[in-house]
Coordinates of C-alpha atoms and ligand atoms in Angstrom, one line a residue:
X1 CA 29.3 38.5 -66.8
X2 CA 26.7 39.7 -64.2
X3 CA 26.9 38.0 -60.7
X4 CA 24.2 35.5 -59.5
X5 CA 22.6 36.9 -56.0
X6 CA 21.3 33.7 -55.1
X7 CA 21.8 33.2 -51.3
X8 CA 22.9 37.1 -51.0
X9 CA 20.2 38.7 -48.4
X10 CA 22.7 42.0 -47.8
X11 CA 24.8 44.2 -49.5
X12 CA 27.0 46.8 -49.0
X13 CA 28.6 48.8 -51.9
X14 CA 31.5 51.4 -51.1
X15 CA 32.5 53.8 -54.0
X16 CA 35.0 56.4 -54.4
X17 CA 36.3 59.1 -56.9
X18 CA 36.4 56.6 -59.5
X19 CA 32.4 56.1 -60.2
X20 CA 32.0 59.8 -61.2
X21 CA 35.0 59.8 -63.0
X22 CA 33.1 59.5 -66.5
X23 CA 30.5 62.1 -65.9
X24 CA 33.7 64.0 -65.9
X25 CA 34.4 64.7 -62.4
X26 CA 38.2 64.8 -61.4
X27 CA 39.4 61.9 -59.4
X28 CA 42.2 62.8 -56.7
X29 CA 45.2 60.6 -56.9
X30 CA 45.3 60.6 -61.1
X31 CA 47.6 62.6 -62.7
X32 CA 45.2 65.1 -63.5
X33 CA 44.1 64.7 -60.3
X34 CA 42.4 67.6 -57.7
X35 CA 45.2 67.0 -54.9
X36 CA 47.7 67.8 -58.0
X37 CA 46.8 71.4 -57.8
X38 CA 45.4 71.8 -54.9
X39 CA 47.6 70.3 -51.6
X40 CA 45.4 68.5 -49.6
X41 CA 46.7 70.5 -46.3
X42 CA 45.5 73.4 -47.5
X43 CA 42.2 72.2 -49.1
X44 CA 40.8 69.4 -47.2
X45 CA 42.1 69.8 -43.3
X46 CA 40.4 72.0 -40.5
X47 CA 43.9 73.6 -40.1
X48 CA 44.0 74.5 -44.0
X49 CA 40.9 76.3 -43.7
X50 CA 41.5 78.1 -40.3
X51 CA 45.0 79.4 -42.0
X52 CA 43.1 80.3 -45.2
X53 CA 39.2 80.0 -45.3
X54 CA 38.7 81.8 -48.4
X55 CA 41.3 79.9 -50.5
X56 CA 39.1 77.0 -49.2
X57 CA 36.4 78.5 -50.3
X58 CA 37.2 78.9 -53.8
X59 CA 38.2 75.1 -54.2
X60 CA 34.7 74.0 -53.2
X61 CA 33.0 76.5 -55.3
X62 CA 34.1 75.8 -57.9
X63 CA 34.0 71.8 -57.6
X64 CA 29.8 73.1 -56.5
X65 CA 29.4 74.6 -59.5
X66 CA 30.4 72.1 -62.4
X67 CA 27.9 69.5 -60.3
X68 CA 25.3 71.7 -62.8
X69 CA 27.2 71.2 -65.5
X70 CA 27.3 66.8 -65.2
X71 CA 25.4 63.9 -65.2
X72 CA 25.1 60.5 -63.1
X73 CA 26.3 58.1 -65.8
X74 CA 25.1 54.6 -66.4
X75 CA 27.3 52.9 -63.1
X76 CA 25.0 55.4 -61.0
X77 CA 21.8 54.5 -62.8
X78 CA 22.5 50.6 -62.4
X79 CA 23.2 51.0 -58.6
X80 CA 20.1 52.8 -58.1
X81 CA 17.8 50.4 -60.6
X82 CA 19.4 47.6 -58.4
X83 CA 18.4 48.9 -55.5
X84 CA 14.5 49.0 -56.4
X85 CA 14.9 45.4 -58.2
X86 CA 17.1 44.2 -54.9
X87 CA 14.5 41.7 -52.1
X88 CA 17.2 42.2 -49.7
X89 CA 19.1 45.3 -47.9
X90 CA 21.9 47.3 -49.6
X91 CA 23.6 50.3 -48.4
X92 CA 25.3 52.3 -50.8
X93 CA 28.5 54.4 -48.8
X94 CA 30.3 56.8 -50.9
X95 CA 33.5 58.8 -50.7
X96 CA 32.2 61.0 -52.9
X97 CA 30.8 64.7 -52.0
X98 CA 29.3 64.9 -55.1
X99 CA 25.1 64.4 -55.4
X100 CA 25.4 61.7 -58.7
X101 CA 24.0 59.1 -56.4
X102 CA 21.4 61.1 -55.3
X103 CA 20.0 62.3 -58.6
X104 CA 20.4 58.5 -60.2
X105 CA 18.3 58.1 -57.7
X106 CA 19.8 55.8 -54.7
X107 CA 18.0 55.8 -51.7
X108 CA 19.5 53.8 -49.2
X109 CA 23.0 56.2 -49.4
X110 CA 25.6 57.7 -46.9
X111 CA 28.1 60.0 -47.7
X112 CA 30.8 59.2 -45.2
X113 CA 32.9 62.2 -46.5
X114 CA 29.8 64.6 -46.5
X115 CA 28.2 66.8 -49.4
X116 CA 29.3 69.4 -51.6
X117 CA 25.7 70.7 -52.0
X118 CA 25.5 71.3 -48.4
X119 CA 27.1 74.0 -45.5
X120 CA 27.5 74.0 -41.4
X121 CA 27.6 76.9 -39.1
X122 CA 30.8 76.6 -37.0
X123 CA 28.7 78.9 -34.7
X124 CA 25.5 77.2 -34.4
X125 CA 26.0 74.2 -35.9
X126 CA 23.2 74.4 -38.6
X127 CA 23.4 72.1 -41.7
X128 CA 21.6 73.5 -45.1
X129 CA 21.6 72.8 -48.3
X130 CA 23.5 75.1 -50.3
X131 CA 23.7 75.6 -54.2
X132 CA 25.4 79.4 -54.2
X133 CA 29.1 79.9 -53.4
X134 CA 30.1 80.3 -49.6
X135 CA 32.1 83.2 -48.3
X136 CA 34.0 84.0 -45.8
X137 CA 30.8 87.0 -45.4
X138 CA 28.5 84.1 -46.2
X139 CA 25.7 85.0 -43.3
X140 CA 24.4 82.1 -41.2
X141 CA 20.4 82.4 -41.7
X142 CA 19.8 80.7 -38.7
X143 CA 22.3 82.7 -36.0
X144 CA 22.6 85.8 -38.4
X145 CA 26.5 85.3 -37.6
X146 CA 29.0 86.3 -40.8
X147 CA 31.7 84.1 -41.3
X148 CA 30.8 80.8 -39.6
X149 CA 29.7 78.8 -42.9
X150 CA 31.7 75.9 -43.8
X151 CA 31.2 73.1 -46.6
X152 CA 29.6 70.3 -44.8
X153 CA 32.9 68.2 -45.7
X154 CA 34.5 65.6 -43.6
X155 CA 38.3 66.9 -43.9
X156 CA 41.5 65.0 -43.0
X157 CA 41.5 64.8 -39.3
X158 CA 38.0 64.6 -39.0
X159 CA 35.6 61.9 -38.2
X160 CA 33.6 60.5 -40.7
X161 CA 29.5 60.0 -40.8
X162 CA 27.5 57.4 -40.3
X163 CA 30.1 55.2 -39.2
X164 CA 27.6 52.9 -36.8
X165 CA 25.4 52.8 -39.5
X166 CA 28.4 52.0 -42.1
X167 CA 29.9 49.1 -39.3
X168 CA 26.6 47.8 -38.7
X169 CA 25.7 47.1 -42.4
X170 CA 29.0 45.8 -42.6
X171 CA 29.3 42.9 -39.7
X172 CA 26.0 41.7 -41.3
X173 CA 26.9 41.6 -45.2
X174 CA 27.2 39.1 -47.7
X175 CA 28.5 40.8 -50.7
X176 CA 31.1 43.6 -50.5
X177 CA 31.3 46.0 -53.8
X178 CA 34.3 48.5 -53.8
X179 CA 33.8 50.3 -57.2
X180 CA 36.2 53.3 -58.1
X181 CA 38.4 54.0 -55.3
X182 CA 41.9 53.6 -54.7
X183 CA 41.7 52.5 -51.0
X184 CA 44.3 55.2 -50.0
X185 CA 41.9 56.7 -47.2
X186 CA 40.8 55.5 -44.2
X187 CA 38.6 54.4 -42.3
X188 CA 37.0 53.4 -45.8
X189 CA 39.7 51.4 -47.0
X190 CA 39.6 48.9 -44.1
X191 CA 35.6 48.1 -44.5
X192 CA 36.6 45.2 -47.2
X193 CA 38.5 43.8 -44.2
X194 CA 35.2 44.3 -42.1
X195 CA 33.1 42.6 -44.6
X196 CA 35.2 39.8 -44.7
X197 CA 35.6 39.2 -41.1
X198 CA 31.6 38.9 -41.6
X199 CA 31.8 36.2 -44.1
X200 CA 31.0 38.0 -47.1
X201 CA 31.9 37.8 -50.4
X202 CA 34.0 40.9 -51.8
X203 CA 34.9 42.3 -55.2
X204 CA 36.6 44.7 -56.6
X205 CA 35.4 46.9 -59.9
X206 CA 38.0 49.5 -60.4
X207 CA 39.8 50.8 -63.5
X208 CA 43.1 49.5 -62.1
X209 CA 44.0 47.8 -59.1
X210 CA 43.7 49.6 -55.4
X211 CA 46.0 49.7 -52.7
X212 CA 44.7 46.2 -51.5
X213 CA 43.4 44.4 -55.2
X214 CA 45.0 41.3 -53.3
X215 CA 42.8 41.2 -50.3
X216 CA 39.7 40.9 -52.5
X217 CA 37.7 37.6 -53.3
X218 CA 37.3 38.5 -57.1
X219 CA 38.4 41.7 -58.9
X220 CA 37.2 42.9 -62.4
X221 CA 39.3 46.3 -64.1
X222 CA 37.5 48.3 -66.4
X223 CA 35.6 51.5 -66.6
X224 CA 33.0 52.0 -64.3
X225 CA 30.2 52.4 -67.2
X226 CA 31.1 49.0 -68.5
X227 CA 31.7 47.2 -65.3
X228 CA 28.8 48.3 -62.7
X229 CA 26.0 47.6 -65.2
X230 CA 27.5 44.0 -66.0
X231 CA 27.6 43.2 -62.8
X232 CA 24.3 44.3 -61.0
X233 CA 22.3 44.0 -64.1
Ligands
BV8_1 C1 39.5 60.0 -39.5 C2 36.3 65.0 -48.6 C3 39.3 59.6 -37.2 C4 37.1 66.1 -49.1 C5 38.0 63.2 -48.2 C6 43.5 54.7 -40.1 C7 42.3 54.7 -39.5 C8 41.6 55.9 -39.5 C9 42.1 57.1 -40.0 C10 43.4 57.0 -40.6 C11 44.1 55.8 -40.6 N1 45.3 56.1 -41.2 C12 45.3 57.4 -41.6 C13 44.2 58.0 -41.2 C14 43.9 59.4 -41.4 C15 43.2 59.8 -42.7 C16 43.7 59.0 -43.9 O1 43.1 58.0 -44.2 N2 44.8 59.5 -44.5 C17 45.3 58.8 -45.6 C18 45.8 59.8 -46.6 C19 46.4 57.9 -45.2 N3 41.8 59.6 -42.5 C20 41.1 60.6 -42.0 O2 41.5 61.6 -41.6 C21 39.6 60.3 -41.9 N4 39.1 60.6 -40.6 O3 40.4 59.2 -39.6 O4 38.9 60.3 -38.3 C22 38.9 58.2 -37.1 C23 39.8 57.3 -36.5 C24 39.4 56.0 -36.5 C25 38.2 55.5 -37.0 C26 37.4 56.5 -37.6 C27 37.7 57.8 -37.7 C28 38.8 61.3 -42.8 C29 39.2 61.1 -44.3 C30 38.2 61.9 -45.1 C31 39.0 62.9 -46.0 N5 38.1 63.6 -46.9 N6 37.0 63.8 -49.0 C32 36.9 66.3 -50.5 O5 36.4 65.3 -51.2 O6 37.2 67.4 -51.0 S1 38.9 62.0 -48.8 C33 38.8 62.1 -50.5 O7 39.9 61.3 -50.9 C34 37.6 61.4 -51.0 O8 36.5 61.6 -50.2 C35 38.0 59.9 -51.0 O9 37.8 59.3 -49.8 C36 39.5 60.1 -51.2 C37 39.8 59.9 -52.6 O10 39.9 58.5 -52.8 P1 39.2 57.8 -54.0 O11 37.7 58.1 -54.0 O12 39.6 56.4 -54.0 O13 39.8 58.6 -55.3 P2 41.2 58.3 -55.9 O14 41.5 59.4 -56.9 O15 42.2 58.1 -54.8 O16 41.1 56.9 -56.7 C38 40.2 56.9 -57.8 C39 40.1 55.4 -58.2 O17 39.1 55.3 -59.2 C40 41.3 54.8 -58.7 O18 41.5 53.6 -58.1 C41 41.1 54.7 -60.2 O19 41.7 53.5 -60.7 C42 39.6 54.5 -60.3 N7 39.0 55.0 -61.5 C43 39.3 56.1 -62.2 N8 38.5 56.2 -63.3 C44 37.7 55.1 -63.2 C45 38.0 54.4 -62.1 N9 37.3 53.3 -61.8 C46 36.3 52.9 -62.6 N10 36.0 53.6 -63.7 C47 36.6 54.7 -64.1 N11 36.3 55.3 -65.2

């Protein structure tokens, strides 16, 4: 059943682990899940990686590397062929730090949480892309320090990007997609409440329901593949 976009002038889609989940991409709250072996204080905070940088490291090397071994799938491709067909605005926010979006070719994208494929000197505060793994001897090209390379992630604790951008979208949407996320982290999993407080429409396209299935306007469970296309085809 796809939606009719009659009367819908802008759009703002939110997705999380859940979208990249069948290019085979580990969500974080499954039972397979990343946090499962990895605990999120010492992964994915700015305290985790001051205590142990290199332990850090290694976690998003090796989540860097098997980005060249997948492929955006078909819920990717459908956002970014909606896009080019859409008259109206849509912003595409992901959770994700992964660069699926980006190579299915979406455009108008933020990625609140940052990017995998990218590093920041803590020194200087350069921002390049990276597709080799960071060190804690990784040198800083710009500064020539050693040491001062971090993934260009937004950890626990820290303030996401975009966020005008994100909360400007949202006051003036009329449809609100959530696809593949659990709604466990904030401030993302308030922006349905943002959209609505707009007057927009919002839905729901997960695999199961998320922490707040009940606050949606319509829900649809199933994979992402299956779903997405349906929907914005
Ligand atoms: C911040 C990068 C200050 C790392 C990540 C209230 C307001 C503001 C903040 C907070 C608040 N309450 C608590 C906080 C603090 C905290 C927070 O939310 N904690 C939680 C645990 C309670 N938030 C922060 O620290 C944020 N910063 O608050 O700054 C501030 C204050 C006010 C206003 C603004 C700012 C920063 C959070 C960012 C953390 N970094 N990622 C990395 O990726 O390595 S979070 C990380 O986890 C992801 O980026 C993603 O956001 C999240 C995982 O969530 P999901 O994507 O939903 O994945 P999950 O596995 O949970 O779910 C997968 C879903 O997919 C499931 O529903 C499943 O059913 C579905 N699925 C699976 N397969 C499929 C599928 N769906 C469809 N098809 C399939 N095949």
């Amino acid at each position: 059943m796809s939606f009719y976009f009659t009367n819908i002038n802008s759009i703002v889609v939110l997705t999380g682990a859940g979208i990249s989940a069948e290019s085979g991409l580990s969500t974080f709250r499954l039972k397979d899940g990343l946090w499962d072996n990895h605990p999120v204080d010492e992964v994915a905070t700015p305290e985790g990686f001051q205590r142990n940088p290199a332990l850090v490291h290694e976690f998003y090397n090796a989540r860097r590397q098997q980005l060249s071994s997948v492929e955006p799938n078909a819920a990717h491709l459908a956002l970014s062929a909606f896009e080019k067909s859409f008259s109206g605005n849509i912003l595409l926010v992901t959770q994700n730090v992964d660069d699926l979006h980006d190579r299915a070719g979406s455009h108008n994208l933020v990625h609140m949480h940052g990017e995998l494929l990218k590093c920041r000197c803590t020194a200087c505060g350069t921002i390049k892309e990276i597709r080799s793994d960071l060190s804690t001897d990784s040198l800083c090209e710009d500064c020539g320090r050693k040491g001062t390379l971090r993934p260009d992630i937004v950890w626990f604790g820290e303030m996401p990007m975009e966020l005008d951008r994100i909360y400007d979208a949202l006051a003036q949407c009329d449809l609100f997609v959530s696809i593949g996320t659990s709604g466990n982290v904030y401030p993302a999993a308030g922006f349905f409440q943002e959209a609505k407080m707009a007057g927009a429409h919002t839905v729901e396209l997960n695999l199961d329901p998320g922490e707040h299935a009940s606050g949606f306007d319509q829900c649809l469970y199933g994979p992402a593949t299956q779903l997405v296309p349906e929907f914005f085809g």
